[in-house]
Coordinates of C-alpha atoms in Angstrom, one line a residue:
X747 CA 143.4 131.1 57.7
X748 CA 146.6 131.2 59.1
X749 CA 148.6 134.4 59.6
X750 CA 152.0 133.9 59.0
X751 CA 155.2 135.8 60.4
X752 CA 158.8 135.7 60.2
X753 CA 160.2 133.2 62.5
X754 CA 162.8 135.4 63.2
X755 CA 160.3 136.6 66.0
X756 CA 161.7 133.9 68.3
X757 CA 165.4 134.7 67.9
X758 CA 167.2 134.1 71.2
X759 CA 164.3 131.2 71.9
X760 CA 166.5 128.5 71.9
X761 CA 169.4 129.8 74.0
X762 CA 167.0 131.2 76.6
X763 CA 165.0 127.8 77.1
X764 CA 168.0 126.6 77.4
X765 CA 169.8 128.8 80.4
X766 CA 166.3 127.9 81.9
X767 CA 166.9 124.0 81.7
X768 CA 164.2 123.1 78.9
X769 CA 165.5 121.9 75.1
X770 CA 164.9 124.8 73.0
X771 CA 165.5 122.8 69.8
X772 CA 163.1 120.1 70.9
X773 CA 160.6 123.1 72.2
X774 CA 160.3 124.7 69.0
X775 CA 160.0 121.5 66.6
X776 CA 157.0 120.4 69.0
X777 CA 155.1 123.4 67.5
X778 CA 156.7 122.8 64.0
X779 CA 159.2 125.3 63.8
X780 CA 162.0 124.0 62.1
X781 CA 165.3 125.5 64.4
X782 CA 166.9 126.8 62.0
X783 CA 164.5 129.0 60.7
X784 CA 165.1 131.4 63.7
X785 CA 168.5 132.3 62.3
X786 CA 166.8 132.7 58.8
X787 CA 165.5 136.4 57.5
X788 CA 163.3 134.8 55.3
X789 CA 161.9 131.9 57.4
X790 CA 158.3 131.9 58.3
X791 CA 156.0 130.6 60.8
X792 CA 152.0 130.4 61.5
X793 CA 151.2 133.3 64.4
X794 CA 149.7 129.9 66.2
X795 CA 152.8 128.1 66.6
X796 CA 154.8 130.9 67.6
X797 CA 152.3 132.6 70.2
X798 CA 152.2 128.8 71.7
X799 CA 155.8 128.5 71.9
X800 CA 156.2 131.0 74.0
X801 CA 153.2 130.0 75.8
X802 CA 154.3 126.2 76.6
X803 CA 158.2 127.8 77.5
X804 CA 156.7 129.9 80.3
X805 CA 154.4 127.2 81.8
X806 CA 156.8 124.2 81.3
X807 CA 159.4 126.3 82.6
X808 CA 158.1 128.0 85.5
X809 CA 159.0 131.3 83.9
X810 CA 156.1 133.6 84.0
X811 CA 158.0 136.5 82.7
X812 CA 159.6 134.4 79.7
X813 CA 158.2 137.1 77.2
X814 CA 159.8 139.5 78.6
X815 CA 163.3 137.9 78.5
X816 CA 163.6 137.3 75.4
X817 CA 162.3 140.8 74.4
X818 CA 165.2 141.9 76.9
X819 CA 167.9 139.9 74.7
X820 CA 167.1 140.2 71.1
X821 CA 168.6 142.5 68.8
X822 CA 166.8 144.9 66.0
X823 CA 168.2 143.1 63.6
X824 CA 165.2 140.2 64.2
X825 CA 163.2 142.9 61.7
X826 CA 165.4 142.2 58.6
X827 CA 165.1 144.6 56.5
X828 CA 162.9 146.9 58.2
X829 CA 165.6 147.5 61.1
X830 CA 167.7 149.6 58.9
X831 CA 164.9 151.6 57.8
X832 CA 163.4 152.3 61.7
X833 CA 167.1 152.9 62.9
X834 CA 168.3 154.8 60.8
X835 CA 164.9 157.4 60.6
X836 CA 165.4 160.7 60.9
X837 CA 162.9 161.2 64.0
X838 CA 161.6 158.9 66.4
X839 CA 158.4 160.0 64.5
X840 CA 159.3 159.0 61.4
X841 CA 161.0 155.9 62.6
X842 CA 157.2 155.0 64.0
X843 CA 155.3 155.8 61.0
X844 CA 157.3 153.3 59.0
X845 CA 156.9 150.4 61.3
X846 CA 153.1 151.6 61.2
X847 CA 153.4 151.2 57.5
X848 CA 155.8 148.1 57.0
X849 CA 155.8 146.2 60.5
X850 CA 153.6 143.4 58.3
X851 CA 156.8 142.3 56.7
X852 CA 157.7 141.0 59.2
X853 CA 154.7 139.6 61.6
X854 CA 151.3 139.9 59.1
X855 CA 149.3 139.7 62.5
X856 CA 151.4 142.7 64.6
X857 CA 150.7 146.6 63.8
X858 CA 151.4 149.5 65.7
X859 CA 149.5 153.2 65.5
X860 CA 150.1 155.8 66.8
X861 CA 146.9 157.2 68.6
X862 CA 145.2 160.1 70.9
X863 CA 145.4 159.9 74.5
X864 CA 142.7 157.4 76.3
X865 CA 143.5 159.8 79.1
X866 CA 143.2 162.7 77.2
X867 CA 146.4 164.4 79.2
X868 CA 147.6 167.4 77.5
X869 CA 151.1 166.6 75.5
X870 CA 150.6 162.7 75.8
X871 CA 149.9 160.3 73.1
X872 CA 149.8 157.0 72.8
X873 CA 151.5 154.2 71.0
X874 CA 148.7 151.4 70.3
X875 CA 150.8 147.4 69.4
X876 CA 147.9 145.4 67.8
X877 CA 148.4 141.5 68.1
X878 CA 145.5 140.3 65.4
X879 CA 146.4 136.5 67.1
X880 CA 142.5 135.0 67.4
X881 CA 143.6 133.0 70.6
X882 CA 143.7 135.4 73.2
X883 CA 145.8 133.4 75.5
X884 CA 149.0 134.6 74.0
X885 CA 150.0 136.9 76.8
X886 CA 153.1 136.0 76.2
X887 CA 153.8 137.1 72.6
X888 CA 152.1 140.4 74.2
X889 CA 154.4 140.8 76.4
X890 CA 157.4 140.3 74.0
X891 CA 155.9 142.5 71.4
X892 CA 155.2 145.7 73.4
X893 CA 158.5 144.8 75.7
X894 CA 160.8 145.1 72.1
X895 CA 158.6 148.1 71.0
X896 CA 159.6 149.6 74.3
X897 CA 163.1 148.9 73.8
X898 CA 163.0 150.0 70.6
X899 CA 162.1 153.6 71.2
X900 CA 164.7 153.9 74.0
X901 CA 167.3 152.8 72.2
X902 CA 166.5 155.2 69.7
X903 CA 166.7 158.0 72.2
X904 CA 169.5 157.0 74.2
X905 CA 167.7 155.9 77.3
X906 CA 164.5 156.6 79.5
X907 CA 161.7 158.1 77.2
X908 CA 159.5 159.7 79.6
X909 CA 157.1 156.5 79.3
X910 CA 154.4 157.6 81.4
X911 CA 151.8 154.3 81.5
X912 CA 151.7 150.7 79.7
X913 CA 148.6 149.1 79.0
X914 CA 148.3 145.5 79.0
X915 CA 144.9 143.7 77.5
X916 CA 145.7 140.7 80.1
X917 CA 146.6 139.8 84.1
X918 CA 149.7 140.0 85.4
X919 CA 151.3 136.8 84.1
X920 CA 155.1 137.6 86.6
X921 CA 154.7 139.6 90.0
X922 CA 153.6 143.1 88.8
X923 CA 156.4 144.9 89.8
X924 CA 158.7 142.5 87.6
X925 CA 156.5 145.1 84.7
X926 CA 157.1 148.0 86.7
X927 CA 160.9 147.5 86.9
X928 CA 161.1 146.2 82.4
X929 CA 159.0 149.3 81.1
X930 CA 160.0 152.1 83.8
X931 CA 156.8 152.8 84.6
X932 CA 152.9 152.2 86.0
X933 CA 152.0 149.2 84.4
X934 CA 148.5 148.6 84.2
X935 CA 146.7 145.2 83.3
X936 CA 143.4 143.7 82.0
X937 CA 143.2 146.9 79.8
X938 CA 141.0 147.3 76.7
X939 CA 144.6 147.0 74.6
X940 CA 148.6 147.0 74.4
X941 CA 149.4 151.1 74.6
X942 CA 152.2 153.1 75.6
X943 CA 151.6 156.1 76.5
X944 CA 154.8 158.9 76.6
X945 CA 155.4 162.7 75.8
X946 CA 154.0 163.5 72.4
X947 CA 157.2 165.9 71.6
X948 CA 159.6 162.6 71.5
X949 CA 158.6 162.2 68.0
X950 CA 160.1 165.0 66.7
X951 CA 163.4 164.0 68.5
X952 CA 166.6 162.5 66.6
X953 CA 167.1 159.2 66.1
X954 CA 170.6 157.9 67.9
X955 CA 173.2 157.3 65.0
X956 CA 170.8 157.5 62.4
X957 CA 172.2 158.2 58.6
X958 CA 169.9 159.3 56.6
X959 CA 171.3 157.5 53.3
X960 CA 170.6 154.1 54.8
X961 CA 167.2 155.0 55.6
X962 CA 166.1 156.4 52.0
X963 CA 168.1 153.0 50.4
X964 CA 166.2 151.0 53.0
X965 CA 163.1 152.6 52.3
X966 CA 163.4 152.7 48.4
X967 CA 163.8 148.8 48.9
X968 CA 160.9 148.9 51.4
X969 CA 158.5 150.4 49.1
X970 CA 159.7 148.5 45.6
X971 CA 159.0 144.8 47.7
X972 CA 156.3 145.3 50.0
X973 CA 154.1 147.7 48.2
X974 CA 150.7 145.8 49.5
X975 CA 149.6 145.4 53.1
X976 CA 147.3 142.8 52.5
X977 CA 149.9 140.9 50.4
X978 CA 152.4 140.3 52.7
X979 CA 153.4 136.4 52.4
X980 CA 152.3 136.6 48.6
X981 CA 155.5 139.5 48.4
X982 CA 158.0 137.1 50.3
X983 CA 156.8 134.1 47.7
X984 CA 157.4 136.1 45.2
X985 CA 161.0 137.4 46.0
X986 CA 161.7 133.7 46.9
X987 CA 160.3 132.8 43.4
X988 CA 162.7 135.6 41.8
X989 CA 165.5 134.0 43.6
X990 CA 164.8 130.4 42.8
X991 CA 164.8 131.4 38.8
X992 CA 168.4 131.6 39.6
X993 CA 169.6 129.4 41.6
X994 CA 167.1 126.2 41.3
X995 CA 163.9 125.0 39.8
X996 CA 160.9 127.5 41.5
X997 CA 158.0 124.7 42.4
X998 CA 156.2 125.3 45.6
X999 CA 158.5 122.6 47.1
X1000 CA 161.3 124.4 46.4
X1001 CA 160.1 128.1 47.7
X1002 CA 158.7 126.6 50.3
X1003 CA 161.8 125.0 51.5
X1004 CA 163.2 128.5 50.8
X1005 CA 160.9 129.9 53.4
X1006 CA 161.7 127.5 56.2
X1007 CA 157.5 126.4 55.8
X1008 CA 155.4 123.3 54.4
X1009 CA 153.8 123.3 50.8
X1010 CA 150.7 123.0 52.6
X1011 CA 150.9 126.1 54.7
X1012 CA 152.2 127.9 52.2
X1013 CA 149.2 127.5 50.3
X1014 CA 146.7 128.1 53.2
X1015 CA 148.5 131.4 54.0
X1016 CA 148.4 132.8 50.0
X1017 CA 144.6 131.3 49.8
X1018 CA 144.5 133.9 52.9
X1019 CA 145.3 136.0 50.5
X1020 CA 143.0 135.6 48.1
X1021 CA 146.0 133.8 45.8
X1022 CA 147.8 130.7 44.9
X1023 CA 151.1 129.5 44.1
X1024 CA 150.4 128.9 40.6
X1025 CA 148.9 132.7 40.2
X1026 CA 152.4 133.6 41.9
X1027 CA 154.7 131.9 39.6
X1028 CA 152.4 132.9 36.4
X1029 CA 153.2 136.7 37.8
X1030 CA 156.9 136.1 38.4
X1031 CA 157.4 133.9 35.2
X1032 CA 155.5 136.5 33.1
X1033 CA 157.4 139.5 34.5
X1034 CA 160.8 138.0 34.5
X1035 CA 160.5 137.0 30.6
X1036 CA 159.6 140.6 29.7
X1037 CA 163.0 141.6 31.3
X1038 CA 164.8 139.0 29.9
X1039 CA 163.3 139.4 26.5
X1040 CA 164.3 143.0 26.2
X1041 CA 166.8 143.4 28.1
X1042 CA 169.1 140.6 27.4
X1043 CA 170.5 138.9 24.0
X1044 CA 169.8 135.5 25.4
X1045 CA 168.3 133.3 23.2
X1046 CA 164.4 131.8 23.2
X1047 CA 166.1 128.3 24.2
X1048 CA 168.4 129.8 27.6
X1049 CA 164.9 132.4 28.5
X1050 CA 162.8 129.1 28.5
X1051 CA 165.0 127.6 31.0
X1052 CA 165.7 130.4 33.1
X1053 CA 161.8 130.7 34.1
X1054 CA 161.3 127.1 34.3
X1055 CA 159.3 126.2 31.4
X1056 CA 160.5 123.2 29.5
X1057 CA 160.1 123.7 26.3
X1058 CA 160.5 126.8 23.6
X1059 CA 157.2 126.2 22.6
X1060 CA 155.8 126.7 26.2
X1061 CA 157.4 129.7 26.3
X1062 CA 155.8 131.2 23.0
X1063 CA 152.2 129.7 24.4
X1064 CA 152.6 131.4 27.8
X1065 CA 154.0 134.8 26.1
X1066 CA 150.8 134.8 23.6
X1067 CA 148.5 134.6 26.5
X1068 CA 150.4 137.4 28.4
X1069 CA 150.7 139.8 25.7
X1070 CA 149.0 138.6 22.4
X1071 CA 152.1 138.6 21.0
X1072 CA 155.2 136.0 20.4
X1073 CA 158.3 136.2 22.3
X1074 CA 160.6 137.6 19.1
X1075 CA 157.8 140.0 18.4
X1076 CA 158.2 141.2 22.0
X1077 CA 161.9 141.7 21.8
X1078 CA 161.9 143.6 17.9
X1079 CA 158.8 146.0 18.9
X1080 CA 160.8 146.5 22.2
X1081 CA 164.0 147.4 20.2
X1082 CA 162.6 149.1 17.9
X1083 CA 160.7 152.0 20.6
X1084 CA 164.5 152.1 22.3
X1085 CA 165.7 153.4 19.1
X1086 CA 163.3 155.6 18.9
X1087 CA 163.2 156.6 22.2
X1088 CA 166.9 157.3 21.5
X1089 CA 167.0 159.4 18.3
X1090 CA 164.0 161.6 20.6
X1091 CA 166.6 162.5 23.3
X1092 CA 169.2 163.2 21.1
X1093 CA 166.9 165.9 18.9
X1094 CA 165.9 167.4 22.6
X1095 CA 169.5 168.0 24.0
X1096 CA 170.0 169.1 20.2
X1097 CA 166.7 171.9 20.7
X1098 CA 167.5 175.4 22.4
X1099 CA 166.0 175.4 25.5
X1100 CA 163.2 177.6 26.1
X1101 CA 163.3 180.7 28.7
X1102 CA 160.7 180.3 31.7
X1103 CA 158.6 182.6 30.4
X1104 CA 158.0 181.3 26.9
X1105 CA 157.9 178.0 29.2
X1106 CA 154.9 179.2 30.8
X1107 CA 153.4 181.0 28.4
X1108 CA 153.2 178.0 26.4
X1109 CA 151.3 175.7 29.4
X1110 CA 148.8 178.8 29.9
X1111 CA 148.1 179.2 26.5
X1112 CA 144.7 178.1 25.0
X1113 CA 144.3 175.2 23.1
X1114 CA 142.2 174.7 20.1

C-alpha cells in the first residue's frame, strides 16, 4: 500500500541540493517526483520516494544534517490549508490539537499527539511526531519532521519555548551537537520515538499574530473537506474530481495529472483505502447532479455534460440507480418541498411567539 503525502513536504529541496552542488531537479525525478509538484498545494507523492529523497541528498552530498536544513528554510505555508488554521489558533494548545486532528491532509503517514511525560517530571509533557514510514531508514525525513514541528511552536511563541529534551528513534546522523545547537536543547538518540518534551503551561499561551476569524473560516473549510482520517487521498480525489467537472473532462488521467501523480499510484493509494476511482467519481457525479438538479434551471442536456456522462439518457439511468427516481422527478418533488418549506416560514414569523414559560411548559408537558 503506498502512503501518499503532499509533495509539498520537499519544498526548498531543489534550491538546497543545489547550494550543496548536486541537481535538485534531476534528484527528485530519480525517485519520480515530478519538480513541479513541490510548488504544487495539491501535488502528491508516495512516503517512499520522498523519505528516499532526502535519504540519497544527504549521502550523495556529504550532508549528514540535510534534514535539518531544509526544516531550517521552509515556510508554514508547505501545510496548505492547514497553515492558516495552526497559525492563526487561539492557543499554542489549540493550534496542536488541530494538527493532531488534520496533519493527514497533508502527509497520510505523519501524526503528532500530544502525550504524558516518559519522565514523569512534574509540569512536562510531551509532544510525540509519528512517522508511519515502514522503512526505518528514513532518519532523515525524521529529522525534518520533528525539526519543522520545533520550529513551528517557536514561531508561534515568539522564540525559545522552554524545550527541555528531544527524542530521536535513530543515531546521530551529523555530529550531535549540530542537534544540540537546531532544537536548543539535550538531544537524545536511539530513543523508543520522536518526542519533545517542554513546559506543559505553553499550551495555554497565545498564538503570535493569530486572528481568530481566519482560524474558524480555515477550520470550517477543514472540517467540510477532510472529515475522515482514514480517507485522506480519497478526499483530495474527490475535490480534484469537483474541480475537473468544471474545468475538463474528470477520468483518472485527468485527476491524476491534477495531483502531480500516475494513474497507477493513484489507484494503489485509494485501494489503500478500501476505494476506487470509479466509486469516487460515482460519489462526486451523483452528488454534483443532485445540486445541479435543484439548484439550477439548467437543462437535462447542459447537467449531462457538466458531470461527464455523454448522453441524456445516461444521466436518467445513473439518477434511477441513485435515487429510484428520474432526473425531472428529482427537480419537481425538490421544488415542490421549497415551496412548501416556504409558505411554513412565512406562517411562523406570521405566529405570536410564545413566552419562555408557555415555551417550557409545553416541552415538559406529558404526552399522550
Amino acid at each position: 500500500m503506498a502512503t501518499m503525502g503532499r509533495a509539498a513536504t520537499l519544498r526548498g529541496f531543489r534550491e538546497l541540493v543545489d547550494e550543496l552542488g548536486g541537481d535538485g531537479v534531476a534528484l527528485l525525478r530519480r525517485f519520480g517526483i515530478a519538480p513541479e509538484a513541490v510548488d504544487s498545494d495539491d501535488a502528491v507523492a508516495t512516503s517512499e520516494s520522498m523519505g528516499w529523497a532526502l535519504e540519497v541528498a544527504a549521502t550523495e552530498l556529504h550532508c549528514p544534517d540535510f534534514g535539518l536544513r531544509l526544516a531550517e528554510r521552509q515556510d508554514f505555508s508547505v501545510l496548505g490549508p492547514l497553515a492558516v488554521a495552526l497559525l492563526n489558533a487561539p492557543t499554542v494548545g489549540t493550534a496542536l490539537a488541530c494538527a493532531q486532528r488534520y496533519l493527514h491532509i497533508h502527509h497520510a503517514g505523519i501524526s503528532v499527539e500530544l502525550c504524558a511525560d516518559p519522565e514523569q517530571q512534574p509540569g512536562v509533557i510531551s509532544l510525540n511526531y509519528r512517522d508511519m514510514a515502514e522503512v526505518s531508514a528514513f532518519s532523515q525525513g525524521i529529522d525534518h519532521g520533528a525539526g519543522f514541528l520545533h520550529r513551528f511552536v517557536r514561531h508561534g511563541l515568539g522564540g525559545a519555548y522552554g524545550l527541555r529534551t528531544v527524542y530521536l528513534p535513530h543515531p546521530p546522523r551529523a555530529p550531535a551537537a549540530r542537534y544540540a545547537e537546531f532544537f536548543g536543547a539535550d538531544v537524545r538518540f536511539d530513543m523508543p520515538t520522536t518526542l519533545l518534551r517542554f513546559p506543559a503551561e505553553l499550551l495555554a499561551r497565545p498564538m503570535l499574530g493569530s486572528d481568530p476569524m481566519l482560524h474558524t473560516l480555515a477550520m470550517d473549510y477543514l472540517a467540510r473537506n477532510f472529515s475522515e482520517l482514514d480517507r485522506t487521498m480519497t478526499a483530495r480525489v474527490r475535490l480534484a474530481i469537483d474541480r475537473a467537472f468544471l474545468e475538463s473532462t474528470a477520468d483518472i488521467a485527468t485527476v491524476a495529472a491534477m495531483l502531480h501523480t500516475g494513474p497507477r499510484t493513484l489507484q494503489r493509494a485509494l485501494s489503500g483505502e478500501g476505494t476506487t476511482f470509479t466509486a469516487v467519481l460515482d460519489t462526486a457525479r451523483r452528488d454534483a447532479t443532485y445540486r445541479l438538479l435543484l439548484d439550477t434551471d439548467l437543462p437535462l442536456s447542459r447537467i449531462t455534460v457538466l458531470v461527464g456522462l455523454r448522453e441524456q439518457s445516461a444521466l436518467t439511468r445513473v439518477v434511477r440507480r441513485w435515487y429510484g427516481r428520474t432526473p425531472q422527478e428529482i427537480r419537481s418533488q425538490g421544488r415542490a418541498g421549497a415551496v412548501a418549506a416556504t409558505h411554513a416560514n412565512r406562517r411562523a414569523a406570521n405566529a405570536p411567539a410564545e413566552n419562555s414559560h408557555t415555551a417550557l411548559a409545553r416541552l415538559i408537558a406529558p404526552r399522550v
